[in-house]
Every structure is written in C-alpha cells, then in structure tokens.
mmCIF file of C-alpha atoms and ligand atoms in Angstrom:
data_model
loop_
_atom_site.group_PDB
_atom_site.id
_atom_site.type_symbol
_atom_site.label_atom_id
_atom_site.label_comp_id
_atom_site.label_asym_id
_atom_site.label_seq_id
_atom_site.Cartn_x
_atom_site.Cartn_y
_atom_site.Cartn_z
ATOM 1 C CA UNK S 1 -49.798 22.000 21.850
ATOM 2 C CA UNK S 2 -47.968 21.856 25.747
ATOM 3 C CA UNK S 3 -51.037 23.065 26.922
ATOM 4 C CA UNK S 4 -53.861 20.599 25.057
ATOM 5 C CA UNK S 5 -51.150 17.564 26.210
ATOM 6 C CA UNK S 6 -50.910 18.616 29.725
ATOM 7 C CA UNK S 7 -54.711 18.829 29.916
ATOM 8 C CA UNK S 8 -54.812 15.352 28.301
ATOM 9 C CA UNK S 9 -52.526 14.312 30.782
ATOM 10 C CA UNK S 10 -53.805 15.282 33.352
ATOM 11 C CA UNK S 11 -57.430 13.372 32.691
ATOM 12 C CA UNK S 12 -55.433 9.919 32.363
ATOM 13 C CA UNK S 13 -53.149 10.336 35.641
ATOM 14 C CA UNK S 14 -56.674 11.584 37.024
ATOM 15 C CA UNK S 15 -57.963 7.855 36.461
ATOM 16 C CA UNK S 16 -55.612 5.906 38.480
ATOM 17 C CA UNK S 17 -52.729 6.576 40.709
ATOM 18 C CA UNK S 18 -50.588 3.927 38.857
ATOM 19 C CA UNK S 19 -47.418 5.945 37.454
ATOM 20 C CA UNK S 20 -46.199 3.970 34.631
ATOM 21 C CA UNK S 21 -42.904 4.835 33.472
ATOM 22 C CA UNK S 22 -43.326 2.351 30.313
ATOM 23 C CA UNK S 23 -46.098 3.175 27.084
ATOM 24 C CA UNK S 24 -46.535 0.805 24.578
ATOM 25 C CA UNK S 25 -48.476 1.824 21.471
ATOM 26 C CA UNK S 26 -50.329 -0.924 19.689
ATOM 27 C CA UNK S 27 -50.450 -1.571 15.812
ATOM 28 C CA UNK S 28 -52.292 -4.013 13.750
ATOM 29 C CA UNK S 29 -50.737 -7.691 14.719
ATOM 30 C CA UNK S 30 -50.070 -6.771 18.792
ATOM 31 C CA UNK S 31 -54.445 -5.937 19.426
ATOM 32 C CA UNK S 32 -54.454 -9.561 21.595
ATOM 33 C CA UNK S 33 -51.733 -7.800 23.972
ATOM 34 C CA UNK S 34 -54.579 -6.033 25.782
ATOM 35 C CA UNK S 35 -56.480 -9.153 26.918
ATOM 36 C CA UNK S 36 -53.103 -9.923 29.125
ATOM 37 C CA UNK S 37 -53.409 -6.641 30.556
ATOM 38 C CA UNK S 38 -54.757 -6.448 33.913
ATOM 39 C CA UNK S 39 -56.889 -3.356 33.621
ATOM 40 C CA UNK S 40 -56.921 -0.522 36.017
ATOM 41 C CA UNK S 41 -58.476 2.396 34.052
ATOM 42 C CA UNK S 42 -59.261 2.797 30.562
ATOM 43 C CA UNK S 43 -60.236 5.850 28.965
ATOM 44 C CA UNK S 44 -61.542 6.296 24.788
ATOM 45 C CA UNK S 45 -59.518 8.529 22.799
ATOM 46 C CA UNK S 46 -63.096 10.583 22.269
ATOM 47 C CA UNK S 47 -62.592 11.052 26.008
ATOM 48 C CA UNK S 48 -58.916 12.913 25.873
ATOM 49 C CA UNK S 49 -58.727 16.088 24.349
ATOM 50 C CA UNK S 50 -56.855 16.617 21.106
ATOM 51 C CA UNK S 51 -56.551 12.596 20.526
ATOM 52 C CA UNK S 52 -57.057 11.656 16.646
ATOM 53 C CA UNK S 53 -60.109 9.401 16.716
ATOM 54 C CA UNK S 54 -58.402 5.703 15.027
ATOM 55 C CA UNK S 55 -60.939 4.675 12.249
ATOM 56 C CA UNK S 56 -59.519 1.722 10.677
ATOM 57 C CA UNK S 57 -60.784 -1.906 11.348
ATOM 58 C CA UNK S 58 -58.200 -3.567 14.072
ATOM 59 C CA UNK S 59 -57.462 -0.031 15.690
ATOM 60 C CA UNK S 60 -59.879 0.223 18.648
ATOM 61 C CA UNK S 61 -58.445 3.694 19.996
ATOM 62 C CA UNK S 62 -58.132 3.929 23.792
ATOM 63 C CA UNK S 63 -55.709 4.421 26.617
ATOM 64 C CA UNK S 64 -55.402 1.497 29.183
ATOM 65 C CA UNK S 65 -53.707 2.189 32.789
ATOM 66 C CA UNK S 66 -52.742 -1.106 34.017
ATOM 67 C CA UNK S 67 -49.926 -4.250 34.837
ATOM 68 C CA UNK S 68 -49.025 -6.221 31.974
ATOM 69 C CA UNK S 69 -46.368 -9.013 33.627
ATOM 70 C CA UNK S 70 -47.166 -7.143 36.775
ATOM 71 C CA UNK S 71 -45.687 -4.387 35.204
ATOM 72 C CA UNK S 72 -47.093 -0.550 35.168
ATOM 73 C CA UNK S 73 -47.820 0.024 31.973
ATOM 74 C CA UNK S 74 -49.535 2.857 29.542
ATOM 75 C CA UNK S 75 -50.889 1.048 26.727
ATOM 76 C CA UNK S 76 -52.115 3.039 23.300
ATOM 77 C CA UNK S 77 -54.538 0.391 21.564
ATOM 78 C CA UNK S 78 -54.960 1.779 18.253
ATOM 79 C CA UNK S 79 -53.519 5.008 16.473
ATOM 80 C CA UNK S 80 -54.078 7.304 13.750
ATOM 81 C CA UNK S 81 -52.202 7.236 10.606
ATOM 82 C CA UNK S 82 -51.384 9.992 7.962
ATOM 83 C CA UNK S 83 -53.411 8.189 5.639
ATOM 84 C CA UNK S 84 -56.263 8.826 7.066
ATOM 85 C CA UNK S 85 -55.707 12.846 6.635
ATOM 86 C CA UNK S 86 -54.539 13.626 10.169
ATOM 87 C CA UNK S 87 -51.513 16.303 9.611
ATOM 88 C CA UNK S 88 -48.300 14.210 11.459
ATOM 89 C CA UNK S 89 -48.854 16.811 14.444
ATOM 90 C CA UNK S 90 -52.308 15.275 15.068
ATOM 91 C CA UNK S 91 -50.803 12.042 14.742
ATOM 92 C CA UNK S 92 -48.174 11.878 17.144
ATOM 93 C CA UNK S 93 -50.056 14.398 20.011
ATOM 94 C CA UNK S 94 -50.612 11.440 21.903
ATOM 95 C CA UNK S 95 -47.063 11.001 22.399
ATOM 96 C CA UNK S 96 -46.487 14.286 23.925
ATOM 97 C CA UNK S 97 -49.496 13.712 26.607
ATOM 98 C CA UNK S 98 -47.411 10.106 27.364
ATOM 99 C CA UNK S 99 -43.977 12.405 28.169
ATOM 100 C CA UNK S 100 -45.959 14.765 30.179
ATOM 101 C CA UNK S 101 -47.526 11.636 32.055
ATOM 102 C CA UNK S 102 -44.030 11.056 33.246
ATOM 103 C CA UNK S 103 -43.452 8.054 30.411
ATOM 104 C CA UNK S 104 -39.593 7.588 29.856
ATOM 105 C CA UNK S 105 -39.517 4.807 27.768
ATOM 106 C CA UNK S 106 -41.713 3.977 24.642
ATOM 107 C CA UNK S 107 -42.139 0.533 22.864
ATOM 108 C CA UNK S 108 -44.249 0.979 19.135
ATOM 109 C CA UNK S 109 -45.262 -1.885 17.470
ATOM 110 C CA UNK S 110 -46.644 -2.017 13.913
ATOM 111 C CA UNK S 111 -47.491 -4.641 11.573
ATOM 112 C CA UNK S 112 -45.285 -4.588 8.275
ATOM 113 C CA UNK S 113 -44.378 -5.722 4.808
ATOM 114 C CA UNK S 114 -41.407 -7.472 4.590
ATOM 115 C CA UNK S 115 -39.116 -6.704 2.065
ATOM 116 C CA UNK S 116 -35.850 -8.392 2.990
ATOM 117 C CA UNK S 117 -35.752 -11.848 1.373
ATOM 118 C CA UNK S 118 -35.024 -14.038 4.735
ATOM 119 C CA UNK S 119 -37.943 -12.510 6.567
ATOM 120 C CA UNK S 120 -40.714 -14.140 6.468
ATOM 121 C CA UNK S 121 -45.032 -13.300 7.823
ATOM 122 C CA UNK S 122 -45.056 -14.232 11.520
ATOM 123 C CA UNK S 123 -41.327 -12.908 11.903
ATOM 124 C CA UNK S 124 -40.556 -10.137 14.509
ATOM 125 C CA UNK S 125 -38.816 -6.970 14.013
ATOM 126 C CA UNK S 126 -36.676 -4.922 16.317
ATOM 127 C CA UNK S 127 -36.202 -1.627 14.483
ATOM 128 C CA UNK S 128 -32.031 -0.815 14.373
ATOM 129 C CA UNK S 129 -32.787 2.733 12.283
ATOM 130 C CA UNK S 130 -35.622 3.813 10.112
ATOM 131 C CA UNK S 131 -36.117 5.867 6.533
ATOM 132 C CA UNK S 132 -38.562 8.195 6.722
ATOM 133 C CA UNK S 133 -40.239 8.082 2.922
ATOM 134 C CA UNK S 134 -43.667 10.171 4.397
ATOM 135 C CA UNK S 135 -42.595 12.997 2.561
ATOM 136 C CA UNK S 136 -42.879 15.531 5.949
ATOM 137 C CA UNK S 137 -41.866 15.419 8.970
ATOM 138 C CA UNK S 138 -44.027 15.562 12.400
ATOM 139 C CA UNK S 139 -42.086 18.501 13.629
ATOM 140 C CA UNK S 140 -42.785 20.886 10.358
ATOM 141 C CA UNK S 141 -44.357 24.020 11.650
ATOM 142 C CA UNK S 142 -44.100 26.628 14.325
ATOM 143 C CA UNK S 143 -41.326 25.525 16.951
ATOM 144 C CA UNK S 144 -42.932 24.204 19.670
ATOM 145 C CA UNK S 145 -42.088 26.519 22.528
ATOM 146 C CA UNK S 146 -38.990 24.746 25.000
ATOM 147 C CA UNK S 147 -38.945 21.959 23.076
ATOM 148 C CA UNK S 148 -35.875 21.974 20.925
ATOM 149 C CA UNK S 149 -35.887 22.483 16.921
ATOM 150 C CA UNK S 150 -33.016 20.195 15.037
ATOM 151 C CA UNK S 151 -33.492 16.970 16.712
ATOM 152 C CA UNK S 152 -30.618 14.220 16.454
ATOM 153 C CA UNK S 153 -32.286 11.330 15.049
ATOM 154 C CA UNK S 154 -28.189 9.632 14.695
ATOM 155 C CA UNK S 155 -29.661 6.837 17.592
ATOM 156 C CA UNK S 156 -33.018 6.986 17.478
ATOM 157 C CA UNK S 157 -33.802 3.378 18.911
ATOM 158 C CA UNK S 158 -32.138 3.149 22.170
ATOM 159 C CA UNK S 159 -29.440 0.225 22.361
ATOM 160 C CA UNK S 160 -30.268 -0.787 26.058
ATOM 161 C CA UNK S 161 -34.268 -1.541 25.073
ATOM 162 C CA UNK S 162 -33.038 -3.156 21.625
ATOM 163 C CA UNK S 163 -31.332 -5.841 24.284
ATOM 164 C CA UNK S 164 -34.227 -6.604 26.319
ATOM 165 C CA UNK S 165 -36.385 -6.953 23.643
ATOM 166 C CA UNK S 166 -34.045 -9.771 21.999
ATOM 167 C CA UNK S 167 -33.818 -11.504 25.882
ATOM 168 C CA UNK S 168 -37.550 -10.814 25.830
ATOM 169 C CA UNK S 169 -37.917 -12.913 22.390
ATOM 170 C CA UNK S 170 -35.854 -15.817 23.554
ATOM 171 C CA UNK S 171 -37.717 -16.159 25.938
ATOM 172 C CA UNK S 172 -40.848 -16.404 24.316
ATOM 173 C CA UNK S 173 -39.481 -18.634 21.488
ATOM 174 C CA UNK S 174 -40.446 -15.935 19.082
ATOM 175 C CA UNK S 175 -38.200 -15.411 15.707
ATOM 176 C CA UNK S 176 -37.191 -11.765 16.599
ATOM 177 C CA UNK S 177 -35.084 -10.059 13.482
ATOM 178 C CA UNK S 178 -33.284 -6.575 13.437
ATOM 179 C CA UNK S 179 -33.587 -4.464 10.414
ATOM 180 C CA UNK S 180 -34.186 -0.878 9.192
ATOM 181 C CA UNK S 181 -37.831 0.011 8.766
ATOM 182 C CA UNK S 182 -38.978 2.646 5.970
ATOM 183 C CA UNK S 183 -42.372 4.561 6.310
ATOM 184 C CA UNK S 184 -44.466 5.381 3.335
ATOM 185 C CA UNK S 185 -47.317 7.723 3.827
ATOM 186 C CA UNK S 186 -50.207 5.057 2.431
ATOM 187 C CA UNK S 187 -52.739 3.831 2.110
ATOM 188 C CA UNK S 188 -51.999 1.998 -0.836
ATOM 189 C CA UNK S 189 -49.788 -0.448 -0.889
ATOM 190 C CA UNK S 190 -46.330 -0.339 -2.815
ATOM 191 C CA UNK S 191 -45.580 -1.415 -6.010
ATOM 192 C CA UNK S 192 -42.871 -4.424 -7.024
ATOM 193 C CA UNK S 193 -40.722 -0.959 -8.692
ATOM 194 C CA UNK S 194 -40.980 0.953 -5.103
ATOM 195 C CA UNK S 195 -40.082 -1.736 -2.960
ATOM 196 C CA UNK S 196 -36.745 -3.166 -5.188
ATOM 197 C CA UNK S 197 -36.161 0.632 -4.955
ATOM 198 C CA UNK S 198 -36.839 0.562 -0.952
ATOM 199 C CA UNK S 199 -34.309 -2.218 -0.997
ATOM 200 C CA UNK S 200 -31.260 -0.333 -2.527
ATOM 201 C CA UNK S 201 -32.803 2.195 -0.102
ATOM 202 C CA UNK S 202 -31.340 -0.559 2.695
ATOM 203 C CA UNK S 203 -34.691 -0.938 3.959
ATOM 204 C CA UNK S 204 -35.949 -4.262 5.478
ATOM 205 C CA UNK S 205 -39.529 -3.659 6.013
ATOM 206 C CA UNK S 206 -42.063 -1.137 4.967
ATOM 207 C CA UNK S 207 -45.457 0.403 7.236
ATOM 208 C CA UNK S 208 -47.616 3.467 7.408
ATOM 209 C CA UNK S 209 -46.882 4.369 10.753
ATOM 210 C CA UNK S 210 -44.357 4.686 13.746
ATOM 211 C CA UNK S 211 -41.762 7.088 12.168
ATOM 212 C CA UNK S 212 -43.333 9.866 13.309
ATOM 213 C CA UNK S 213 -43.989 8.584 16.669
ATOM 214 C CA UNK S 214 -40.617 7.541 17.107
ATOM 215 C CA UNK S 215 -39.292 11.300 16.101
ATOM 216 C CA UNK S 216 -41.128 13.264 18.658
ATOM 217 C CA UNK S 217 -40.574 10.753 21.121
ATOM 218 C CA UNK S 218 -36.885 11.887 20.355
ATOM 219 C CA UNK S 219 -38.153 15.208 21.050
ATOM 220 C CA UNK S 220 -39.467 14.817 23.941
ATOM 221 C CA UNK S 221 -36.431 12.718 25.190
ATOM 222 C CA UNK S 222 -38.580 9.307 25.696
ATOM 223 C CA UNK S 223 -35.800 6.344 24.927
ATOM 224 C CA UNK S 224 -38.066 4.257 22.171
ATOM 225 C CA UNK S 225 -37.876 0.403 20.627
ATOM 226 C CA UNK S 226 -39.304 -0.125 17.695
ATOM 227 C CA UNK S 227 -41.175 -3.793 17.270
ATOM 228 C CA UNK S 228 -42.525 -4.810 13.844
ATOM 229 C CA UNK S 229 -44.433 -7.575 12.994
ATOM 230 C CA UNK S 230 -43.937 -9.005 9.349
ATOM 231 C CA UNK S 231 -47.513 -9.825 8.143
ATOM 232 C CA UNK S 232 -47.048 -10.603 4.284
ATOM 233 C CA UNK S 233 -44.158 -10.137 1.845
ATOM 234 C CA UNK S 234 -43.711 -7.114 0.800
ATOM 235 C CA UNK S 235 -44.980 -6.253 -3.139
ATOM 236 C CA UNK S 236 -43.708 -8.310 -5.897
ATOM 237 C CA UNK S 237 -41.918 -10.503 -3.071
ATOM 238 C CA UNK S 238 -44.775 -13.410 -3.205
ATOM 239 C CA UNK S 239 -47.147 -14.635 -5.905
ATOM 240 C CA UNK S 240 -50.628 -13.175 -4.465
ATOM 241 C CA UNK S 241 -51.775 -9.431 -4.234
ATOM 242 C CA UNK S 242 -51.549 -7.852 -1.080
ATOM 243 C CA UNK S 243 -54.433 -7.292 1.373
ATOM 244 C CA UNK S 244 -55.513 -5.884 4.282
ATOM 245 C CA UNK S 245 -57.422 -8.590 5.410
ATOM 246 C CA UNK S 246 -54.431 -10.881 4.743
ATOM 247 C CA UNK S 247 -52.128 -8.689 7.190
ATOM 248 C CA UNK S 248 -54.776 -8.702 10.323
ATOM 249 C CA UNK S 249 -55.013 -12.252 9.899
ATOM 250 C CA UNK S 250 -51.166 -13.020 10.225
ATOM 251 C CA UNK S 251 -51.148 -10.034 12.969
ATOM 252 C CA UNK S 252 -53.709 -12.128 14.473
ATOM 253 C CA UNK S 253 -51.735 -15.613 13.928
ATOM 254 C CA UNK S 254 -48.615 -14.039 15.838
ATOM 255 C CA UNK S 255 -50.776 -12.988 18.814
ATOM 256 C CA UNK S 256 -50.179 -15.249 21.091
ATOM 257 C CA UNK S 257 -46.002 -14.824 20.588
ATOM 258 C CA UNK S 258 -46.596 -11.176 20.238
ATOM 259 C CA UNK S 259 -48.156 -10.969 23.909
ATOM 260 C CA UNK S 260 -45.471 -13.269 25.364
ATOM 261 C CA UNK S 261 -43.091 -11.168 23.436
ATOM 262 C CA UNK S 262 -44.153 -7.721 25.075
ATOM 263 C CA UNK S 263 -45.202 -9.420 28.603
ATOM 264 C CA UNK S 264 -41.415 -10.241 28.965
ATOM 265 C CA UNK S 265 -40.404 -7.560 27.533
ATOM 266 C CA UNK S 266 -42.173 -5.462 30.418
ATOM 267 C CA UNK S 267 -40.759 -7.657 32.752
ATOM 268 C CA UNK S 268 -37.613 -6.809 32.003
ATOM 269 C CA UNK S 269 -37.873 -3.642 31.966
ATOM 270 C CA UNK S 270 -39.424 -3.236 35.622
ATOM 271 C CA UNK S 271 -36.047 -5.500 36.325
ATOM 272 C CA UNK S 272 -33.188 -3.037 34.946
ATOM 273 C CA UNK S 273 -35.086 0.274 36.445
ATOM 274 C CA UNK S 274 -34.857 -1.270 39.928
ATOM 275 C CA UNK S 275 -31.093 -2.386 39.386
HETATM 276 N N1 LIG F 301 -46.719 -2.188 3.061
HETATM 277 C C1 LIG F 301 -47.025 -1.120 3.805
HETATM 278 N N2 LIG F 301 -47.573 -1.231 5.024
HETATM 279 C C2 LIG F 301 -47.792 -2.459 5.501
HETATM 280 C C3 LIG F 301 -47.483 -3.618 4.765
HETATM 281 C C4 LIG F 301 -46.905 -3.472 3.471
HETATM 282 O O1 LIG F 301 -46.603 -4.445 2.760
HETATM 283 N N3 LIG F 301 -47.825 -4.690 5.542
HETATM 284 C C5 LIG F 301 -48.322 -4.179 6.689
HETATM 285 N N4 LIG F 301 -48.308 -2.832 6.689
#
C-alpha cells in the first residue's frame, strides 16, 4: 500500500514543482470550487496508480495542482464511495498518496442530509465529531507496515482548522453550522425510522462518504476539517421523497458561497502557517 502511494506520489509532485501543504477533497455541492482554481497541473485519477475510478454523475475524478486564493493547493475533484463496491482501503488510498506528497492539513467536503431540525438545504457544516454507521472500518486488514494500529479518533477534527473555517464563513456571509456527522454505507437513502434513530444517535447530518477519509488521515497524522453541505432534509424531515437530482441541484445553488467559503478558507490558512 506505502509502495503503490509513493509511486502515485511521486507522478503528481512530478507535474509541478508547487508543494502544497493544503488538500481539499471535493464532494457533491463544492464541484464549482475548481473553476476558482488557477490551474497548474491536473492529472485523471485513470492516470495515478491505485486511484478508484469516481463513477457517479457530479464526481469528475482528478487531481488539480494549483492556487486557489493564491494559495497552494491539492485539490481531489471527485471520490469513490463504498457504495459503489470499492473495499474502504480502495477508497481512502488517495489519502495516503496526499500524506506522502507532503500534505499536512486536509479539508473534506461532502454534501449531506440534514437531520437536525434548525438546519436547513443551503446550510454549511463544520464537522465537531462523526459516527461511523459504515459497518467497517478503512483500517480492517493487515497492519499497514510503520503506520500505527489503534488510532485515537478522541479529536479527530482539529480545533485550530474548525476556527478558520468559521472566520472563513463570516467572511463569505455563508450560514456555517457545527454538528456531528454520521456515515451510512449507501446508496439508498435512509428511512424516517433510521434517521429519528440517527438522532438519539446525536447525529446532525447523515452522507456516504468522508468518515473513512477522515480516519486514515488520522493515521497518517494529516490535521483534517470536515465541511458539509446540507442539500435536502434528511428522510421523513420534509414532505417530498428524496433525490439525487434534488441534492446536486442545492449543491449546485450553494456554489457560489461554497467557493467563497473554501477560497477564504485557504487564505487563511497560508496566513497562520507563515505566523
Ligand atoms: N442521506 C445520505 N446521504 C446524503 C443525503 C441524505 O439525506 N443527502 C446528501 N447525501
């Protein structure tokens, strides 16, 4: 696994001599991001070896070295989700090639349900913890040599991100809640039953994805912030039946905020690592 992500590595920081210390991994709802970037290499996942190809409409799948705020960034457009049968270790791979690309820090966004009452489609949410409902875990299997086994998850999102992210919001005049996000494996949506259950639970949104991200990230020491975007009420929380057509188009109704949102977010960022 080492090996396959230093060889993947090594292709991207082959591309450009930009050394981005920031990644940012883009879900369904943060796709318009990419047209602020100001490109300097971008590579197809088909192009970097052990990559999960992303199949699902809104998930374009490539890597793009670039500035975002005239920031260095490493931007994942698209990912691949459990759902689609990738085992979690396929899934997350392409975090491992971002630590050994010298990434320290790791923002994943995701589009989600929202299952608290007082959140509403077009609100924002910083992750404070999550609940992973997947039913496995991205680190099941042979121990990955010098990488350790029993990973503290106790702070998984770091505090010092969380607080740039909320400056970043204000800034942009975008509604940015905090909340605890719970990951179900997909692809079908929940039922009214699972999500009053996901409630009691204490989560505040539901998704399909970043869990496992976020955990080897852990593993590989990256400091992560979590960033959903609430595209519908969750199940049995509004009157219509859910769709996925219904969450790109309020992903694609927060774009312009959701840019703004992650432009000063990298802004920010560049600020406190020269400090
Ligand atoms: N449930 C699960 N995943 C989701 C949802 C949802 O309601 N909305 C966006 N991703």
């Amino acid at each position: 696994m080492k090996t396959s992500a230093k060889k993947a590595a090594q292709i991207l920081r082959r591309a450009t001599p930009l050394r981005p210390t920031l990644a940012i991994v883009l879900g369904s709802g943060f796709g318009s991001v990419l047209d602020r970037v100001e490109v300097v290499a971008r590579l197809a996942y088909s192009k970097l070896p052990g990559f999960p190809l992303a199949s699902i409409a809104g998930h374009s799948g490539e890597a793009v070295l670039g500035k975002l705020g005239g920031v260095p960034v490493l931007i994942l457009s698209g990912r691949a989700h459990y759902y689609e049968g990738h085992e979690l270790a396929r899934v997350t791979f392409p975090i491992r090639v971002l630590a050994e690309c010298g990434i320290k820090s790791l923002l994943l966004t995701n589009a989600a349900g929202g299952i608290n009452r007082t959140f509403h489609p077009g609100d924002f949410m910083r992750l404070t913890d999550h609940i992973n409902f997947i039913g496995t875990n991205p680190l099941r299997g042979p121990a990955a040599a010098d990488c350790e086994r029993f990973i503290d998850l106790t702070q998984v999102y770091d505090p010092i991100l969380a607080k740039l992210l909320h400056r970043a919001a204000r800034h942009a005049g975008a509604k940015l809640r905090a909340g605890v996000y719970l990951a179900v494996s997909g692809p079908s949506y929940e039922t009214p039953a699972e999500i009053r259950a996901f409630a009691r639970l204490g989560a505040d949104a539901v998704g399909m994805s970043t869990v496992p991200e976020a955990i080897v990230a852990r593993q590989c020491g990256l400091r992560v912030v979590g960033l959903s975007c609430i595209t519908n009420a969750a199940a049995g929380r509004s009157s219509h039946p859910l769709s996925h057509v219904e969450v790109l188009a309020a992903g694609q109704a927060a774009g312009q905020q959701a840019w703004q949102l992650l432009e000063n977010f990298a802004t920010l960022y560049a600020k406190t690592e020269t400090d």
